[in-house]
């Protein structure tokens, strides 16, 4: 008895799981919108879903009705805006309306005696009041009547669903010599018989890239949607049936179907009750259970998804570059000033109360009493800081959206000179990287912290080895935006990185030339995370390994003037990337099928920089470097800037970090009075926050 009870419970549980999985995989009905009392057939939207168009068909009074949607693709917000009479001559029963890509042409399927596709020009995009009838294309050579028409993306292919007396189940395919121009040469390519699956076709449409075709038929012919897969885009001879979806529970007599531009919503026009029905799709562009496709290959939104994955991979790599470059700049600065004893290009003390720094303790223990340590340091330690701002862009490709990249950060460090050419030190960096993906409003925002240990190890007076070893943490906030949905996520990561640079210095008077060879390595692990929102994606852990070998040279010179010293410098490097591909694995939240995308990294890049040091006789120093980094399909421009001042014994400078604020403080003892000035800057905020304080005090 116990065994039978267990089996019944087990079977019941499995049944519930199957029912539930089917419920979340198939389209979900959202709402219906009544539009008027008439006979309706055609249905379409403009490009952004803020306008909807329906056909009211009658022999002598066929019109296109335009609706305005205050919320894109939300049919509950639709209000009738205007109508356009499309009756030309003879009997016209309009069954479909479509537009070209930019809304300057409109096509009407004439189901009546004309046996034609009427085409119209619009002087204002998607404004039907500006439509002028240009002509008609006859399909009488292939069909007695037609029900529906669709075009490929560039308008060079036209697909017509037949509705003749003996051919209600046929699809006809045509080529156009000029895209969307039915007055150009139009050639019939082939006819596909769907009689094995259909006895009638009311409507036909495609997904964004033509790899799926959808047909719909009304109540007289079982009220179902059929989904086909095409091995060759828009080639109906390569289609195969994937499955069907019954809409009879919602729609009494379905005529046409259309999708939102990202494939996350489906709409059906119902002739029997004059309604438009709205559905949500758990998998974009799929109306059947278990047929979710890789989201990267299913719509233009997929380009944003791939771009987001690429951006997270590239950002992890860029953070390492931004962490090591200031240290390399520091060691390069030290080489230019190695004859000096005072090597603090920033004569500052440090105060830390930054919560972001605490995350570094998860990677390696870091003392929370930095002040105490620094106060006990000998005079042999030198202190420095450097800020950087970087902007860049990666171009659009056939599979990935463009990316606009920006980065800013501040690095502070200290090092100790052991001999003329030998030293070691460490540096802390706080940074923020932003990537704007595509044009839909998607973005990634990454904050990072890193701790680097570095040193210079001379082989002799001319040959040197520089080394950097660092660890870091990063946190990324993501927003993936489509026309109808927002998907947000949070992702953490940890990094280990290193750099070895070998160079030789050739000197002639004050001019230096130093060829170099450098190897950079890094290992980053990004945590798994899950998006919020409908059609959300779940990502597994991702490992990013990078390797780069670079060779180039640096040059510098010294120009002495009466009150200052000017030291121009520059460099050029060519880098070869030998990083392995980084695999990103993801799935729909509603599905178990996983997809993996290999993210290749740029094979080579060129990095060039130019800058100068300016040192005045009263102790003020300025260091600036402009750097250009160019790879195969991307580039970035970075400006590094550092200020320094060597004060007298009665003055003190301090750089303080407090959460997202940095303050530079100046203290001076003037005849027993303490003068304190401070300036604040919210360098992590979207809007800069400036502030200044002045305090004068005395002790009695």
XYZ file of C-alpha atoms in Angstrom:
700
model
C 0.000 0.000 0.000
C 2.794 2.359 0.865
C 4.454 1.645 -2.489
C 1.221 2.336 -4.416
C 0.667 5.543 -2.482
C 4.207 6.628 -3.212
C 3.815 5.848 -6.915
C 0.558 7.791 -7.126
C 2.149 10.764 -5.395
C 5.182 10.535 -7.638
C 3.078 10.395 -10.817
C 0.959 13.292 -9.598
C 4.056 15.358 -8.870
C 5.545 14.620 -12.283
C 2.239 15.572 -13.919
C 2.183 18.877 -12.082
C 5.743 19.600 -13.180
C 4.925 18.809 -16.789
C 1.792 20.914 -16.732
C 3.619 23.793 -15.113
C 6.571 23.637 -17.491
C 4.198 23.647 -20.440
C 2.292 26.562 -18.984
C 5.374 28.705 -18.684
C 6.815 27.670 -22.056
C 3.781 28.367 -24.233
C 2.388 31.869 -24.949
C 0.460 33.402 -22.060
C -2.700 35.385 -22.752
C -2.454 38.955 -21.427
C -5.470 40.967 -22.562
C -7.889 41.804 -25.371
C -8.778 45.118 -26.934
C -12.108 45.801 -28.652
C -11.602 48.069 -31.646
C -15.043 48.469 -33.311
C -17.984 46.636 -34.812
C -16.890 45.576 -38.269
C -15.090 42.882 -40.232
C -11.379 42.954 -39.430
C -8.482 41.150 -41.008
C -5.060 42.776 -41.198
C -2.918 43.834 -38.235
C 0.529 45.438 -37.918
C 2.570 47.950 -35.864
C 5.104 50.643 -36.590
C 8.750 50.052 -35.672
C 8.568 50.996 -31.995
C 5.084 49.730 -31.167
C 3.567 53.167 -30.553
C 1.156 52.814 -33.504
C -1.113 49.923 -34.446
C -2.932 49.440 -37.747
C -5.980 47.278 -38.493
C -8.037 46.707 -41.650
C -11.795 47.127 -41.800
C -12.869 45.311 -44.926
C -15.904 45.920 -47.133
C -16.494 45.759 -50.856
C -16.666 49.505 -51.286
C -15.495 50.863 -47.934
C -12.243 49.241 -46.931
C -10.160 51.421 -44.644
C -6.923 51.284 -42.657
C -7.409 52.385 -39.059
C -4.475 53.901 -37.173
C -4.306 53.621 -33.374
C -1.960 55.479 -31.042
C -0.501 53.485 -28.123
C 0.670 55.612 -25.205
C 2.679 52.613 -23.994
C 4.508 50.656 -26.684
C 2.845 47.332 -27.538
C 0.323 47.707 -24.714
C -2.969 47.421 -26.591
C -4.989 48.585 -23.565
C -3.564 52.075 -24.234
C -4.640 52.095 -27.917
C -6.915 54.917 -29.082
C -8.149 55.417 -32.637
C -6.299 58.279 -34.299
C -7.330 58.366 -37.957
C -8.531 56.277 -40.920
C -7.528 55.987 -44.557
C -9.897 54.836 -47.293
C -8.023 52.322 -49.422
C -10.821 51.443 -51.888
C -9.469 51.782 -55.423
C -11.579 50.186 -58.134
C -13.646 47.055 -58.273
C -14.204 44.707 -55.376
C -11.606 45.174 -52.664
C -11.640 43.060 -49.529
C -8.428 44.023 -47.756
C -6.905 41.202 -45.718
C -3.434 42.428 -44.766
C -1.483 45.660 -44.325
C 2.317 45.878 -43.954
C 4.901 48.659 -44.192
C 8.473 48.772 -45.387
C 11.242 49.327 -42.829
C 11.065 53.101 -42.638
C 7.290 53.449 -42.999
C 7.389 55.257 -46.332
C 5.577 52.477 -48.232
C 2.374 50.610 -47.409
C 1.169 47.347 -48.954
C -2.449 46.139 -48.987
C -3.487 42.613 -49.920
C -6.572 42.763 -52.178
C -8.450 39.554 -51.451
C -11.241 40.395 -53.873
C -11.516 40.206 -57.610
C -8.380 42.272 -58.234
C -5.997 39.407 -57.292
C -3.274 41.892 -56.444
C -0.992 43.556 -53.903
C -1.687 47.301 -53.854
C 1.211 49.582 -52.900
C 1.163 53.136 -51.556
C 3.706 55.887 -50.862
C 3.705 57.845 -47.583
C 5.293 61.284 -47.513
C 5.423 61.113 -43.705
C 6.588 57.811 -42.242
C 3.766 55.684 -40.785
C 1.249 58.526 -41.245
C -1.513 56.929 -43.318
C -3.123 60.292 -44.043
C -0.170 61.018 -46.359
C -0.558 57.736 -48.300
C -0.924 57.910 -52.096
C -1.827 54.894 -54.233
C 1.002 54.101 -56.656
C -0.135 50.899 -58.321
C -0.728 47.190 -57.916
C 1.097 43.935 -58.528
C -0.992 41.081 -59.896
C -0.541 37.531 -58.638
C -3.020 36.077 -61.130
C -0.282 33.973 -62.705
C 0.108 31.982 -59.501
C -3.066 32.412 -57.487
C -6.738 33.268 -57.883
C -6.758 35.202 -54.622
C -4.389 36.055 -51.802
C -4.753 36.441 -48.044
C -1.459 37.718 -46.655
C 1.923 39.144 -47.627
C 5.324 39.419 -45.910
C 8.759 40.739 -46.913
C 12.319 39.964 -45.865
C 14.403 42.623 -44.121
C 15.650 44.407 -47.216
C 12.468 43.944 -49.238
C 14.054 41.832 -51.977
C 11.881 38.807 -51.132
C 8.072 38.776 -50.976
C 6.034 35.859 -49.638
C 2.309 35.612 -50.394
C -0.161 33.225 -48.773
C -2.581 31.886 -51.393
C -6.330 31.697 -51.005
C -7.531 30.426 -54.381
C -10.347 27.954 -54.894
C -7.994 25.008 -55.093
C -4.840 26.395 -53.472
C -5.784 27.677 -50.031
C -2.702 26.011 -48.575
C 0.069 27.362 -50.785
C 2.909 29.838 -50.135
C 4.354 31.758 -53.089
C 7.799 33.338 -53.056
C 8.937 36.242 -55.276
C 12.199 38.166 -55.748
C 12.280 41.959 -56.234
C 15.107 43.601 -58.167
C 14.672 46.696 -55.978
C 13.753 46.301 -52.346
C 10.070 46.990 -51.526
C 9.490 48.227 -55.078
C 6.723 46.234 -56.773
C 7.105 48.363 -59.894
C 10.593 46.912 -60.414
C 11.275 43.457 -61.827
C 9.367 40.903 -59.751
C 10.136 37.244 -60.397
C 8.198 34.267 -59.101
C 10.689 31.862 -57.510
C 8.715 28.912 -56.222
C 5.499 27.692 -54.634
C 5.413 25.623 -51.468
C 2.451 23.321 -50.898
C 1.470 23.054 -47.219
C -1.511 20.762 -47.751
C 0.013 18.166 -45.425
C -0.376 20.583 -42.510
C -2.928 23.157 -43.716
C -6.215 23.284 -45.528
C -6.236 27.091 -45.413
C -3.836 29.953 -44.593
C -5.250 33.245 -43.334
C -1.987 34.929 -42.418
C 1.770 34.507 -42.758
C 4.689 36.276 -41.057
C 8.334 35.689 -40.118
C 10.692 36.297 -37.238
C 13.301 39.036 -37.539
C 15.862 37.037 -39.536
C 13.615 34.767 -41.586
C 14.632 31.538 -39.859
C 11.065 30.960 -38.615
C 7.748 31.284 -40.422
C 4.323 31.434 -38.780
C 0.913 30.809 -40.316
C -2.535 31.257 -38.800
C -5.940 29.959 -39.780
C -9.415 30.851 -38.499
C -12.248 28.968 -36.853
C -13.336 27.254 -40.062
C -9.908 25.626 -40.216
C -9.110 24.735 -36.554
C -7.981 28.201 -35.287
C -4.301 27.362 -34.853
C -0.899 28.917 -35.333
C 1.786 26.829 -37.034
C 5.482 27.478 -36.463
C 8.023 26.432 -39.122
C 11.806 26.387 -39.133
C 13.693 27.470 -42.267
C 17.233 26.201 -42.761
C 17.796 29.004 -45.292
C 16.319 32.365 -44.223
C 13.175 33.326 -46.145
C 13.522 30.310 -48.452
C 10.160 28.574 -48.005
C 11.418 25.492 -49.822
C 13.586 24.719 -46.761
C 10.846 24.929 -44.118
C 9.804 22.193 -41.714
C 6.986 22.185 -39.176
C 8.075 22.639 -35.533
C 4.613 22.570 -33.962
C 1.274 24.297 -33.510
C -0.445 26.420 -30.879
C -4.239 26.370 -30.429
C -5.704 29.852 -29.889
C -9.393 28.841 -29.900
C -9.661 29.392 -26.136
C -9.040 33.112 -26.713
C -9.733 33.908 -30.355
C -12.963 32.816 -32.007
C -11.870 33.488 -35.611
C -8.163 34.350 -36.039
C -7.106 36.189 -39.182
C -3.607 37.638 -38.807
C -0.804 37.488 -36.269
C 2.084 39.867 -35.649
C 4.957 40.063 -33.127
C 6.608 42.875 -31.221
C 9.967 43.807 -32.700
C 11.854 41.813 -30.045
C 9.642 38.754 -30.366
C 8.520 38.796 -26.728
C 4.852 39.544 -27.540
C 2.359 38.156 -30.050
C -0.878 39.753 -31.257
C -3.860 38.216 -33.078
C -6.761 39.981 -34.727
C -10.121 38.272 -34.210
C -12.692 38.751 -36.953
C -15.667 37.312 -35.033
C -15.636 39.635 -32.032
C -13.606 42.565 -33.420
C -10.790 42.271 -30.902
C -7.025 42.256 -30.811
C -5.551 39.688 -28.423
C -2.179 40.100 -26.739
C 0.101 37.258 -25.573
C 3.433 37.151 -23.744
C 6.012 34.663 -25.014
C 8.270 33.017 -22.447
C 10.771 32.431 -25.227
C 11.154 35.144 -27.829
C 9.775 34.158 -31.222
C 8.468 30.789 -30.047
C 4.761 29.932 -29.839
C 5.194 26.236 -29.058
C 6.331 24.312 -26.015
C 9.995 23.367 -25.801
C 11.115 25.302 -28.878
C 13.095 28.097 -27.313
C 16.005 29.216 -29.439
C 19.303 30.646 -28.379
C 18.322 34.225 -27.418
C 21.409 35.566 -29.149
C 20.221 34.268 -32.526
C 16.547 35.128 -32.348
C 16.203 38.913 -32.728
C 17.943 42.258 -32.848
C 17.650 42.099 -29.077
C 19.984 39.124 -29.364
C 22.681 41.471 -30.648
C 22.343 43.455 -27.421
C 22.573 40.249 -25.369
C 25.767 39.188 -27.123
C 27.142 42.709 -26.830
C 26.415 42.655 -23.089
C 28.279 39.362 -22.690
C 31.183 40.697 -24.760
C 31.196 43.888 -22.686
C 31.491 42.012 -19.401
C 34.399 40.034 -20.835
C 36.104 43.127 -22.259
C 35.488 45.168 -19.098
C 37.219 42.535 -16.960
C 40.206 42.814 -19.289
C 40.114 46.623 -19.335
C 39.990 46.841 -15.542
C 43.271 44.928 -15.405
C 44.782 47.323 -17.953
C 43.538 50.338 -15.989
C 44.990 48.836 -12.793
C 48.456 48.119 -14.230
C 48.930 51.171 -16.480
C 49.163 53.758 -13.646
C 51.758 51.557 -11.954
C 53.700 51.292 -15.218
C 53.367 55.071 -15.578
C 54.717 55.478 -12.042
C 57.753 53.296 -12.727
C 58.291 55.101 -16.021
C 58.141 58.415 -14.111
C 60.696 57.079 -11.634
C 63.056 56.162 -14.484
C 62.802 59.706 -15.801
C 63.590 61.054 -12.316
C 65.920 58.348 -10.979
C 68.671 60.867 -10.222
C 66.417 62.579 -7.664
C 66.085 61.608 -4.015
C 62.601 63.041 -3.579
C 60.351 60.736 -5.589
C 56.913 61.735 -4.254
C 55.102 63.117 -7.245
C 52.308 63.470 -4.691
C 53.442 64.522 -1.227
C 50.282 63.277 0.502
C 49.124 61.211 3.414
C 46.244 58.759 3.161
C 43.058 58.229 5.136
C 40.733 55.347 4.294
C 37.116 54.920 5.338
C 35.949 53.468 2.043
C 33.516 50.559 2.212
C 34.518 49.326 -1.267
C 38.008 48.528 -0.001
C 36.575 45.982 2.411
C 35.721 43.647 -0.450
C 39.433 43.140 -1.097
C 39.689 41.240 2.182
C 37.727 38.425 0.537
C 40.663 37.891 -1.784
C 43.610 38.673 0.491
C 43.781 40.069 4.060
C 44.315 43.840 4.049
C 45.038 45.856 7.172
C 42.276 48.220 8.210
C 44.826 50.401 9.992
C 46.480 51.850 6.942
C 46.925 55.205 8.625
C 48.807 53.697 11.516
C 51.126 51.843 9.160
C 51.799 54.919 7.032
C 52.455 57.107 10.053
C 55.192 54.717 11.147
C 56.908 54.630 7.759
C 60.338 56.073 7.409
C 61.220 59.001 5.236
C 62.417 56.536 2.599
C 58.865 55.945 1.395
C 57.502 58.023 -1.442
C 53.831 58.571 -2.155
C 51.980 59.164 -5.396
C 48.552 59.261 -6.975
C 47.147 59.346 -10.473
C 43.705 59.884 -11.991
C 42.527 58.623 -15.353
C 39.590 59.166 -17.693
C 39.029 56.931 -20.710
C 36.458 56.843 -23.511
C 36.151 54.357 -26.351
C 33.863 52.667 -28.832
C 33.415 49.242 -30.366
C 31.626 49.141 -33.682
C 28.462 47.311 -34.651
C 28.768 43.884 -36.300
C 26.299 41.507 -37.915
C 25.857 39.686 -34.583
C 26.696 42.264 -31.922
C 25.543 45.800 -31.139
C 27.907 48.747 -30.866
C 29.339 49.715 -27.491
C 30.198 53.138 -26.094
C 32.743 52.764 -23.305
C 33.838 55.146 -20.569
C 36.077 54.651 -17.557
C 37.368 56.768 -14.712
C 39.441 55.966 -11.698
C 42.019 57.076 -9.192
C 45.160 55.228 -8.143
C 47.170 55.926 -4.982
C 50.446 54.266 -4.116
C 53.646 54.229 -2.149
C 57.065 52.858 -2.923
C 60.462 52.615 -1.303
C 63.764 53.227 -3.042
C 66.332 50.593 -2.063
C 69.093 51.778 -4.363
C 69.473 54.116 -7.316
C 67.614 51.767 -9.648
C 65.811 49.336 -7.342
C 62.541 49.868 -5.521
C 59.277 48.194 -4.557
C 55.803 49.407 -3.557
C 52.090 48.890 -3.745
C 49.105 50.725 -5.241
C 45.360 50.846 -4.671
C 42.902 51.719 -7.434
C 39.223 52.546 -7.372
C 37.480 52.645 -10.727
C 34.178 52.800 -12.500
C 33.530 51.488 -16.005
C 30.393 52.172 -18.014
C 29.310 50.500 -21.269
C 26.255 51.689 -23.206
C 25.061 48.870 -25.443
C 23.338 49.470 -28.774
C 20.631 52.090 -29.120
C 17.813 50.623 -27.000
C 19.100 51.951 -23.650
C 20.901 48.836 -22.347
C 24.021 49.363 -20.212
C 26.521 47.871 -17.782
C 28.009 49.731 -14.822
C 31.038 48.190 -13.101
C 32.814 49.380 -9.945
C 36.199 47.844 -9.209
C 38.957 47.828 -6.587
C 42.444 46.481 -6.986
C 45.602 46.117 -4.917
C 48.913 45.836 -6.771
C 52.427 45.023 -5.622
C 55.230 46.175 -7.890
C 58.984 46.451 -8.088
C 61.929 47.338 -10.310
C 64.796 44.869 -10.459
C 67.890 46.148 -12.309
C 70.185 43.763 -14.145
C 72.712 46.575 -14.476
C 72.561 50.337 -15.057
C 70.917 49.945 -18.462
C 68.814 46.768 -18.284
C 65.788 46.380 -16.027
C 62.896 44.091 -15.184
C 59.664 45.529 -13.818
C 57.039 43.320 -12.234
C 53.425 43.802 -11.088
C 51.268 41.334 -9.170
C 47.729 42.299 -8.241
C 44.345 41.182 -7.061
C 40.965 42.854 -7.404
C 37.215 42.687 -7.079
C 34.462 43.999 -9.313
C 30.705 44.409 -9.181
C 28.568 44.889 -12.270
C 25.004 46.212 -12.471
C 23.271 45.426 -15.763
C 20.205 46.717 -17.536
C 18.992 44.993 -20.690
C 16.198 46.982 -22.247
C 13.846 45.963 -25.012
C 10.861 47.802 -26.367
C 8.547 46.120 -23.906
C 10.712 44.817 -21.055
C 13.440 45.729 -18.616
C 15.862 43.085 -17.350
C 18.233 43.931 -14.507
C 20.980 41.959 -12.833
C 23.938 42.130 -10.443
C 27.174 40.223 -10.853
C 30.325 39.977 -8.725
C 33.804 39.002 -9.777
C 37.378 38.528 -8.567
C 40.671 38.932 -10.407
C 44.336 38.005 -10.215
C 46.736 39.679 -12.636
C 50.429 40.157 -13.310
C 52.800 41.945 -15.657
C 56.510 41.530 -16.433
C 58.284 44.232 -18.419
C 61.866 43.932 -19.660
C 63.589 47.003 -21.117
C 66.958 48.505 -21.897
C 67.777 52.219 -21.546
C 70.005 53.968 -24.087
C 71.036 57.442 -22.997
C 72.614 60.270 -24.921
C 72.970 63.331 -22.781
C 69.410 64.004 -21.541
C 67.636 61.961 -24.270
C 66.491 58.416 -23.393
C 65.393 55.607 -25.680
C 64.122 52.386 -24.084
C 62.882 49.395 -26.131
C 60.807 46.919 -24.129
C 59.120 43.531 -24.140
C 56.166 42.940 -21.808
C 53.901 40.008 -20.935
C 50.531 40.589 -19.236
C 48.427 37.793 -17.741
C 45.144 37.811 -15.847
C 42.503 35.459 -14.506
C 38.956 36.654 -13.793
C 36.010 34.698 -12.479
C 32.548 36.228 -12.796
C 29.826 34.815 -10.564
C 26.577 33.330 -11.768
C 23.596 35.671 -11.791
C 19.973 35.885 -12.829
C 18.149 38.697 -14.535
C 14.820 40.031 -13.354
C 11.884 40.686 -15.647
C 9.974 38.682 -18.234
C 12.032 36.572 -20.675
C 14.852 36.808 -18.121
C 18.130 34.968 -18.639
C 20.214 33.012 -16.133
C 24.015 33.044 -16.513
C 26.482 30.522 -15.095
C 29.929 31.305 -13.751
C 32.277 32.640 -16.394
C 36.066 32.373 -16.410
C 38.077 34.921 -18.401
C 41.754 34.233 -19.001
C 43.829 36.825 -20.826
C 47.350 36.873 -22.155
C 49.108 39.615 -24.065
C 52.669 39.986 -25.311
C 53.732 43.496 -26.299
C 56.839 45.060 -27.709
C 57.680 48.676 -28.340
C 59.710 51.578 -27.032
C 59.581 54.732 -24.944
C 61.436 58.014 -25.463
C 61.981 60.976 -23.179
C 63.956 64.208 -23.111
C 64.713 66.999 -20.647
C 64.370 70.702 -21.353
C 65.594 73.041 -18.606
C 64.358 76.603 -18.254
C 65.013 79.286 -15.665
C 62.163 78.409 -13.290
C 60.973 74.999 -14.482
C 61.930 71.712 -16.029
C 59.968 70.281 -18.976
C 60.280 66.555 -19.753
C 58.371 65.409 -22.889
C 57.924 61.681 -23.371
C 56.120 59.175 -25.549
C 55.869 55.554 -26.500
C 54.562 52.997 -28.993
C 53.622 49.358 -28.433
C 52.284 46.555 -30.601
C 50.478 43.824 -28.720
C 49.488 40.294 -29.720
C 46.632 38.743 -27.768
C 46.962 35.031 -27.121
C 43.975 34.849 -24.762
C 41.792 31.758 -25.068
C 38.092 32.104 -25.827
C 35.885 32.727 -22.835
C 32.721 30.601 -22.744
C 29.534 32.225 -21.457
C 26.725 29.788 -20.610
C 23.131 30.956 -20.193
C 19.512 29.872 -20.448
C 16.005 31.222 -20.242
C 14.663 31.378 -16.706
C 11.630 29.382 -17.854
C 13.659 26.680 -19.624
C 16.343 24.134 -18.761
C 18.126 24.147 -22.126
C 21.521 25.833 -21.835
C 23.382 27.729 -24.548
C 27.079 28.490 -24.706
C 28.739 31.341 -26.572
C 32.494 31.513 -27.052
C 33.737 35.085 -26.763
C 36.858 35.629 -28.831
C 39.223 38.438 -27.893
C 40.980 40.909 -30.178
C 44.002 39.329 -31.817
C 46.190 42.405 -31.826
C 46.289 46.046 -30.819
C 48.453 49.130 -31.080
C 48.995 51.452 -28.140
C 50.607 54.874 -28.489
C 51.062 57.594 -25.900
C 52.498 61.055 -25.535
C 52.919 63.151 -22.408
C 55.087 65.444 -20.357
C 56.351 66.222 -16.856
C 56.429 69.815 -15.689
C 58.378 70.640 -12.524
C 58.674 74.157 -11.101
C 61.421 75.431 -8.835
C 58.991 75.872 -5.911
C 58.108 72.162 -5.828
C 54.993 71.944 -8.058
C 54.909 69.006 -10.474
C 52.439 68.034 -13.210
C 52.396 64.701 -15.016
C 50.064 64.004 -17.935
C 49.863 61.234 -20.535
C 47.440 60.834 -23.445
C 47.103 57.256 -24.695
C 45.393 55.790 -27.771
C 44.609 52.067 -27.858
C 43.471 50.667 -31.218
C 42.380 47.081 -31.894
C 40.604 45.355 -34.785
C 37.096 46.681 -34.143
C 37.492 49.059 -31.217
C 39.477 51.937 -29.843
C 39.873 53.882 -26.629
C 41.363 57.214 -25.626
C 42.701 57.671 -22.106
C 44.039 60.688 -20.259
C 46.205 60.165 -17.160
C 46.840 63.160 -14.925
C 48.870 63.619 -11.747
C 49.706 66.690 -9.637
C 52.356 66.988 -6.981
C 53.815 69.466 -4.583
C 56.742 69.285 -2.182
C 55.752 71.585 0.711
C 57.761 72.962 3.599
C 57.707 71.361 7.030
C 54.811 73.507 8.265
C 52.427 72.266 5.538
C 50.615 68.960 5.075
C 48.538 67.540 2.259
C 46.163 64.611 2.633
C 43.967 62.637 0.215
C 40.925 61.118 1.914
C 38.523 58.494 0.537
C 35.104 58.224 2.162
C 32.751 55.827 0.312
C 32.299 57.457 -3.075
C 33.912 60.800 -2.181
C 37.505 61.924 -2.424
C 38.799 65.026 -0.636
C 42.098 66.844 -0.904
C 43.031 68.574 2.352
C 45.610 71.263 3.063
C 46.820 72.023 6.598
C 49.305 74.760 7.558
C 50.616 76.071 10.826
C 50.839 79.843 10.478
C 52.220 81.564 13.589
C 50.288 79.270 15.913
C 47.071 79.292 13.881
C 45.892 76.093 12.160
C 44.559 76.781 8.678
C 42.613 73.882 7.093
C 41.169 73.812 3.587
C 39.427 70.875 1.952
C 37.799 70.206 -1.403
C 35.406 67.321 -2.039
C 34.612 65.496 -5.227
C 32.133 62.657 -5.794
C 34.186 60.926 -8.472
C 31.966 57.791 -8.487
C 28.716 59.704 -9.046
C 26.951 60.430 -12.299
C 26.733 64.117 -11.345
C 29.932 65.644 -9.886
C 29.531 66.882 -6.328
C 31.938 69.686 -5.499
C 32.462 71.236 -2.101
C 35.019 73.326 -0.243
C 35.598 74.144 3.414
C 37.846 76.601 5.217
C 38.667 76.297 8.919
C 40.926 78.499 11.102
C 41.634 77.548 14.716
C 44.031 78.243 17.565
C 44.830 76.568 20.860
C 44.838 78.554 24.110
